[in-house]
Coordinates of C-alpha atoms in Angstrom, one line a residue:
D1 CA -38.2 36.9 -37.3
N2 CA -36.1 34.1 -39.0
I3 CA -32.9 36.2 -38.8
I4 CA -30.7 35.0 -36.0
S5 CA -28.9 37.9 -34.2
K6 CA -25.2 37.9 -33.6
K7 CA -25.9 37.7 -29.9
D8 CA -28.0 34.5 -30.4
R9 CA -25.4 32.9 -32.7
A10 CA -22.7 33.6 -30.1
S11 CA -24.9 32.2 -27.3
T12 CA -25.5 29.0 -29.4
C13 CA -21.8 28.6 -30.1
T14 CA -21.0 29.0 -26.5
H15 CA -23.6 26.4 -25.5
M16 CA -22.2 23.9 -28.1
A17 CA -18.7 24.5 -26.9
N18 CA -19.7 23.9 -23.3
A19 CA -21.5 20.8 -24.3
N20 CA -18.5 19.5 -26.3
A21 CA -16.2 20.2 -23.4
Q22 CA -18.5 18.4 -21.0
K23 CA -18.7 15.4 -23.4
E24 CA -14.9 15.3 -23.6
K25 CA -14.7 15.5 -19.8
C26 CA -17.0 12.6 -19.5
M27 CA -15.1 10.6 -22.1
Q28 CA -11.8 11.2 -20.3
A29 CA -13.4 10.2 -16.9
R30 CA -14.6 7.0 -18.4
K31 CA -11.2 6.3 -20.0
K32 CA -9.5 7.0 -16.7
A33 CA -11.9 4.7 -14.8
S34 CA -11.4 1.9 -17.4
E35 CA -7.7 2.2 -17.2
A36 CA -7.8 2.1 -13.4
A37 CA -9.9 -1.0 -13.4
M38 CA -7.6 -2.7 -15.9
I39 CA -4.5 -1.8 -13.8
K40 CA -6.1 -3.0 -10.6
S41 CA -7.1 -6.3 -12.3
E42 CA -3.5 -6.8 -13.6
T43 CA -2.0 -5.9 -10.2
I44 CA -4.3 -8.4 -8.4
D45 CA -3.3 -11.2 -10.9
S46 CA 0.4 -10.4 -10.4
Y47 CA 0.3 -10.5 -6.6
N48 CA -1.8 -13.6 -6.7
Q49 CA 1.1 -15.2 -8.6
V50 CA 3.5 -13.9 -5.9
G51 CA 1.2 -15.5 -3.3
Q52 CA 1.4 -18.9 -5.1
S53 CA 5.2 -19.0 -5.1
A54 CA 5.6 -17.5 -1.6
K55 CA 6.2 -20.9 -0.1
T56 CA 9.5 -21.2 -2.1
K57 CA 12.4 -19.9 0.0
G58 CA 13.7 -16.6 -1.2
N59 CA 17.0 -14.8 -0.8
I60 CA 17.2 -14.2 2.9
I61 CA 20.5 -12.3 2.5
R62 CA 18.8 -9.8 0.2
A63 CA 15.7 -9.5 2.4
R64 CA 17.7 -8.9 5.5
A65 CA 19.9 -6.3 3.8
I66 CA 17.0 -4.4 2.3
M67 CA 15.0 -4.3 5.6
T68 CA 18.2 -3.1 7.4
V69 CA 18.6 -0.3 5.0
L70 CA 15.0 0.7 5.5
G71 CA 15.5 1.0 9.2
Y72 CA 14.3 -2.3 10.7
S73 CA 16.3 -3.2 13.7
N74 CA 18.0 -6.5 14.5
F75 CA 15.3 -7.0 17.0
D76 CA 12.6 -6.4 14.4
L77 CA 14.3 -8.9 12.1
E78 CA 14.4 -11.5 14.9
V79 CA 10.7 -11.0 15.5
V80 CA 9.9 -11.4 11.8
G81 CA 12.1 -14.5 11.5
E82 CA 13.7 -16.1 8.5
D83 CA 10.6 -18.1 7.6
D84 CA 8.8 -14.9 6.7
M85 CA 11.6 -12.3 6.2
Y86 CA 12.3 -13.3 2.6
N87 CA 8.7 -12.4 1.7
F88 CA 9.1 -8.7 2.6
Q89 CA 7.4 -6.5 0.0
G90 CA 7.6 -2.9 1.5
V91 CA 9.1 0.4 0.4
A92 CA 9.9 1.8 3.8
N93 CA 9.4 1.2 7.6
P94 CA 6.0 2.6 8.7
H95 CA 6.6 1.3 12.2
Q96 CA 9.1 4.1 12.9
V97 CA 6.3 6.6 12.5
A98 CA 3.3 4.6 13.8
N99 CA 4.8 3.9 17.2
I100 CA 2.4 1.0 17.9
M101 CA 1.8 0.4 21.6
T102 CA 0.7 -2.6 23.7
G103 CA -3.0 -3.1 23.6
E104 CA -3.8 -1.2 20.5
K105 CA -5.9 -2.5 17.6
V106 CA -3.9 -2.2 14.3
L107 CA -5.0 -2.3 10.7
D108 CA -2.4 -3.2 8.1
L109 CA -3.6 -2.2 4.6
G110 CA -2.0 -4.1 1.7
S111 CA -0.6 -6.6 4.2
G112 CA 0.7 -8.8 1.4
L113 CA 2.5 -11.9 2.8
G114 CA 2.2 -10.7 6.4
V115 CA 5.7 -9.5 7.3
D116 CA 4.7 -6.1 8.7
T117 CA 1.5 -7.5 10.2
F118 CA 3.5 -10.0 12.3
L119 CA 5.8 -7.3 13.5
A120 CA 2.8 -5.1 14.4
A121 CA 1.3 -8.1 16.3
H122 CA 4.4 -8.3 18.4
M123 CA 4.4 -4.6 19.1
C124 CA 0.7 -4.4 20.2
G125 CA 0.8 -7.6 22.2
A126 CA -1.3 -9.7 19.8
K127 CA 1.5 -12.3 19.4
T128 CA 1.3 -13.4 23.0
A129 CA -1.6 -15.8 22.5
Y130 CA -1.1 -19.3 21.3
V131 CA -3.9 -21.5 20.0
D132 CA -3.9 -25.3 20.1
S133 CA -6.7 -27.9 19.8
E134 CA -7.1 -28.2 23.6
N135 CA -6.7 -24.6 24.8
K136 CA -8.1 -21.8 22.6
S137 CA -7.8 -18.3 23.9
D138 CA -11.0 -16.5 24.9
P139 CA -10.9 -13.0 23.3
D140 CA -13.0 -11.7 26.2
D141 CA -10.0 -12.5 28.5
C142 CA -7.6 -10.5 26.3
A143 CA -8.7 -7.0 27.1
I144 CA -5.2 -5.7 27.6
S145 CA -3.8 -7.3 24.5
G146 CA -3.8 -5.9 21.1
R147 CA -5.2 -7.2 17.8
V148 CA -4.0 -6.9 14.2
L149 CA -6.0 -7.2 11.0
G150 CA -4.3 -7.4 7.6
V151 CA -6.2 -6.6 4.5
D152 CA -5.0 -7.3 0.9
F153 CA -6.7 -7.7 -2.4
A154 CA -4.7 -10.7 -3.5
R155 CA -6.5 -13.8 -2.4
N156 CA -3.4 -16.0 -2.6
E157 CA -1.3 -13.7 -0.5
V158 CA -4.0 -13.6 2.2
K159 CA -4.1 -17.4 2.1
H160 CA -0.4 -17.6 2.6
A161 CA -0.4 -15.0 5.4
K162 CA -3.2 -16.9 7.2
N163 CA -1.2 -20.1 6.9
R164 CA 1.9 -18.5 8.3
A165 CA 0.0 -16.9 11.1
E166 CA -1.3 -20.4 12.2
K167 CA 2.2 -21.8 12.0
R168 CA 3.6 -18.9 14.0
G169 CA 1.0 -19.8 16.7
C170 CA -1.1 -16.7 16.4
D171 CA -4.6 -16.6 17.8
P172 CA -7.0 -15.8 14.9
N173 CA -9.0 -13.7 17.2
R174 CA -6.0 -11.4 17.5
V175 CA -4.1 -11.8 14.3
N176 CA -6.1 -12.3 11.1
F177 CA -6.2 -11.5 7.4
L178 CA -9.0 -10.9 5.0
V179 CA -9.4 -10.1 1.3
G180 CA -10.4 -6.6 0.6
D181 CA -10.0 -3.5 -1.7
I182 CA -8.6 -0.5 0.1
E183 CA -10.7 1.8 -2.0
K184 CA -13.8 -0.2 -0.7
L185 CA -12.5 -1.0 2.8
D186 CA -15.9 -0.4 4.3
Q187 CA -17.2 -3.3 2.3
A188 CA -14.4 -5.6 3.5
L189 CA -14.5 -4.9 7.2
H190 CA -17.2 -6.6 9.3
P191 CA -19.8 -4.2 10.7
E192 CA -19.1 -5.6 14.2
D193 CA -15.4 -4.7 14.0
D194 CA -14.4 -1.9 16.3
K195 CA -12.5 1.1 14.9
F196 CA -8.7 0.9 14.9
D197 CA -6.2 2.8 16.9
V198 CA -3.6 2.9 14.2
C199 CA -3.5 2.1 10.5
I200 CA -0.2 1.2 8.7
S201 CA 0.6 0.4 5.1
N202 CA 3.9 -0.3 3.4
G203 CA 3.8 0.2 -0.4
A204 CA 0.2 -0.7 -1.1
F205 CA -0.8 2.9 -1.7
C206 CA 1.7 3.1 -4.6
L207 CA -0.7 1.1 -6.8
I208 CA -4.1 2.6 -5.7
P209 CA -5.7 4.5 -8.5
N210 CA -7.8 6.8 -6.3
K211 CA -5.6 7.9 -3.5
K212 CA -8.1 10.3 -2.0
K213 CA -10.8 7.6 -1.8
A214 CA -8.3 5.3 -0.1
F215 CA -7.3 7.9 2.5
Q216 CA -11.0 8.6 3.2
Q217 CA -11.5 4.9 3.9
V218 CA -8.5 5.0 6.4
F219 CA -10.1 8.0 8.1
A220 CA -13.4 6.1 8.4
A221 CA -11.7 3.0 9.9
L222 CA -9.9 4.9 12.6
K223 CA -11.4 5.5 16.0
P224 CA -11.4 9.2 17.3
G225 CA -7.8 9.9 18.3
G226 CA -6.5 7.2 15.9
R227 CA -3.5 7.7 13.6
M228 CA -2.1 6.5 10.3
A229 CA 1.4 5.8 9.0
I230 CA 1.2 5.1 5.3
S231 CA 4.5 4.5 3.5
T232 CA 4.3 5.1 -0.2
T233 CA 6.4 6.2 -3.2
T234 CA 5.6 9.6 -4.8
I235 CA 6.6 11.7 -7.8
Q236 CA 8.7 14.6 -6.7
S237 CA 6.8 17.9 -6.9
N238 CA 9.2 19.5 -9.5
E239 CA 9.3 16.4 -11.7
E240 CA 6.9 15.0 -14.3
L241 CA 6.9 11.7 -16.2
N242 CA 7.9 12.3 -19.8
P243 CA 4.7 11.3 -21.8
D244 CA 7.0 10.3 -24.8
N245 CA 8.3 7.4 -22.7
E246 CA 6.5 4.3 -21.5
W247 CA 6.4 4.0 -17.7
P248 CA 5.8 1.0 -15.4
V249 CA 2.3 0.8 -14.0
C250 CA 3.4 1.6 -10.5
M251 CA 5.1 4.8 -11.5
R252 CA 2.0 5.9 -13.4
M253 CA 0.0 5.4 -10.2
F254 CA 2.4 7.4 -7.9
V255 CA 0.8 10.4 -6.3
N256 CA 2.5 13.9 -6.6
L257 CA 4.3 14.6 -3.4
D258 CA 2.8 18.1 -3.0
D259 CA -0.7 16.7 -3.2
L260 CA -0.5 14.5 -0.1
E261 CA -0.7 17.0 2.7
P262 CA -3.7 19.1 1.4
M263 CA -5.5 15.9 0.4
C264 CA -5.3 14.4 3.9
K265 CA -6.2 17.7 5.5
S266 CA -9.3 18.1 3.3
I267 CA -10.5 14.6 4.5
G268 CA -10.2 15.7 8.1
F269 CA -6.8 14.4 9.3
Q270 CA -5.0 16.7 11.8
N271 CA -1.3 17.1 12.5
V272 CA -0.5 15.8 9.0
S273 CA 3.2 15.2 8.4
I274 CA 4.9 13.9 5.3
V275 CA 8.0 12.1 6.7
D276 CA 10.9 11.4 4.5
A277 CA 11.4 7.6 4.7
E278 CA 15.0 7.9 3.7
S279 CA 14.5 4.9 1.4
P280 CA 16.9 5.0 -1.5
L281 CA 15.5 4.0 -4.9
D282 CA 19.0 4.0 -6.6
D283 CA 22.3 2.6 -5.5
M284 CA 21.0 0.7 -2.4
E285 CA 24.1 -0.9 -1.0
L286 CA 23.5 -4.7 -1.0
P287 CA 25.9 -7.6 -0.7
P288 CA 26.8 -9.5 -3.9
E289 CA 24.7 -12.5 -2.8
A290 CA 21.6 -10.3 -2.8
D291 CA 21.5 -10.5 -6.6
E292 CA 20.7 -14.2 -6.6
F293 CA 17.1 -15.1 -7.4
D294 CA 15.2 -18.4 -7.4
P295 CA 13.3 -18.7 -10.7
A296 CA 10.6 -20.6 -9.0
R297 CA 9.6 -17.4 -7.2
F298 CA 7.4 -15.0 -9.1
R299 CA 9.0 -11.5 -9.3
I300 CA 7.2 -8.3 -10.0
H301 CA 10.0 -5.7 -9.7
G302 CA 12.6 -6.0 -12.4
R303 CA 10.5 -8.5 -14.3
Y304 CA 10.1 -6.2 -17.3
A305 CA 13.4 -4.4 -17.1
D306 CA 14.0 -4.7 -20.9
K307 CA 10.8 -2.8 -21.6
F308 CA 11.9 0.2 -19.6
K309 CA 15.5 0.6 -20.5
H310 CA 15.2 4.4 -20.4
L311 CA 14.9 4.1 -16.6
Q312 CA 18.6 2.9 -16.4
D313 CA 19.7 6.5 -17.1
A314 CA 17.1 8.1 -14.9
D315 CA 18.0 9.4 -11.4
M316 CA 15.1 7.7 -9.5
D317 CA 15.9 9.4 -6.3
E318 CA 15.5 12.8 -8.1
L319 CA 12.4 11.7 -9.8
C320 CA 10.7 9.9 -6.9
K321 CA 10.6 10.0 -3.1
V322 CA 9.4 7.5 -0.6
V323 CA 7.5 9.0 2.3
T324 CA 5.4 8.0 5.3
V325 CA 2.2 9.9 5.6
Y326 CA 1.2 10.6 9.2
G327 CA -2.1 12.0 10.3
E328 CA -4.5 11.8 13.2
K329 CA -8.3 11.7 13.5
A330 CA -9.6 14.2 16.0
I331 CA -10.9 13.1 19.3
E332 CA -14.7 13.8 19.4

């Protein structure tokens, strides 16, 4: 009776192997979650520093040139204005895909210092109201006008954007900003908020650890028939990051290009389209004056160039691609 059969020994070994595999899987999941939390914390700290120095005038020549390359029109640049243009932080132009219309309610995720939010406000009609101490707009009288809400996880950037909105004469009932994590958007939005007609984002999804969770939050925030235009940088489907090299945090967070469409469809988005943003990562033609930087302004991109010298020889346009993810929520 004490003799263990070969079959029992094999069964025991299989059970132990499965248990070890499960243990390893749990350890990897905890490690991944810990790394994601650390990256998010570091990212928030960095963008809070950006928000602190945002009052310092930046290189308007550089900002204008980059936005022009990304497809913003002269009219768009005029709407944004030079007092905000130098704080542009995007990777593409989601407005070209979003097609925001007058009267719509717009959600700008990762709104940063407010540049795309202010442009969206103009497009949907939210910019038309002006607030002063004697004559505040009644939101009940603004049925035909749009509204825009910007959400960002960097408190200092939200503070700057709110201040700029006030100075631009925006009605806070129509143009507002709040602190929130895109992965936990349902916790940031007020329960009484209506659902949104359109959601835009310009670069914020690059740094989100859990992309599927973020897109699920977008889906939940949209009203039936609503749409999204999310501009983000991806890793090309036939490329991989060499594990022998150290890569910037942002690139480690980039989603694989081929994963986007099936991911969004699995969430429930219809008419999903991955639009090439035609946003060059290498050899963007900029005027010589665009290379001048004020040291008083905190910079994220290029700040640690010496640490990633191997990127100088990499073809970034071959390795990565900037796209705008379009999708619609079905009408119930």
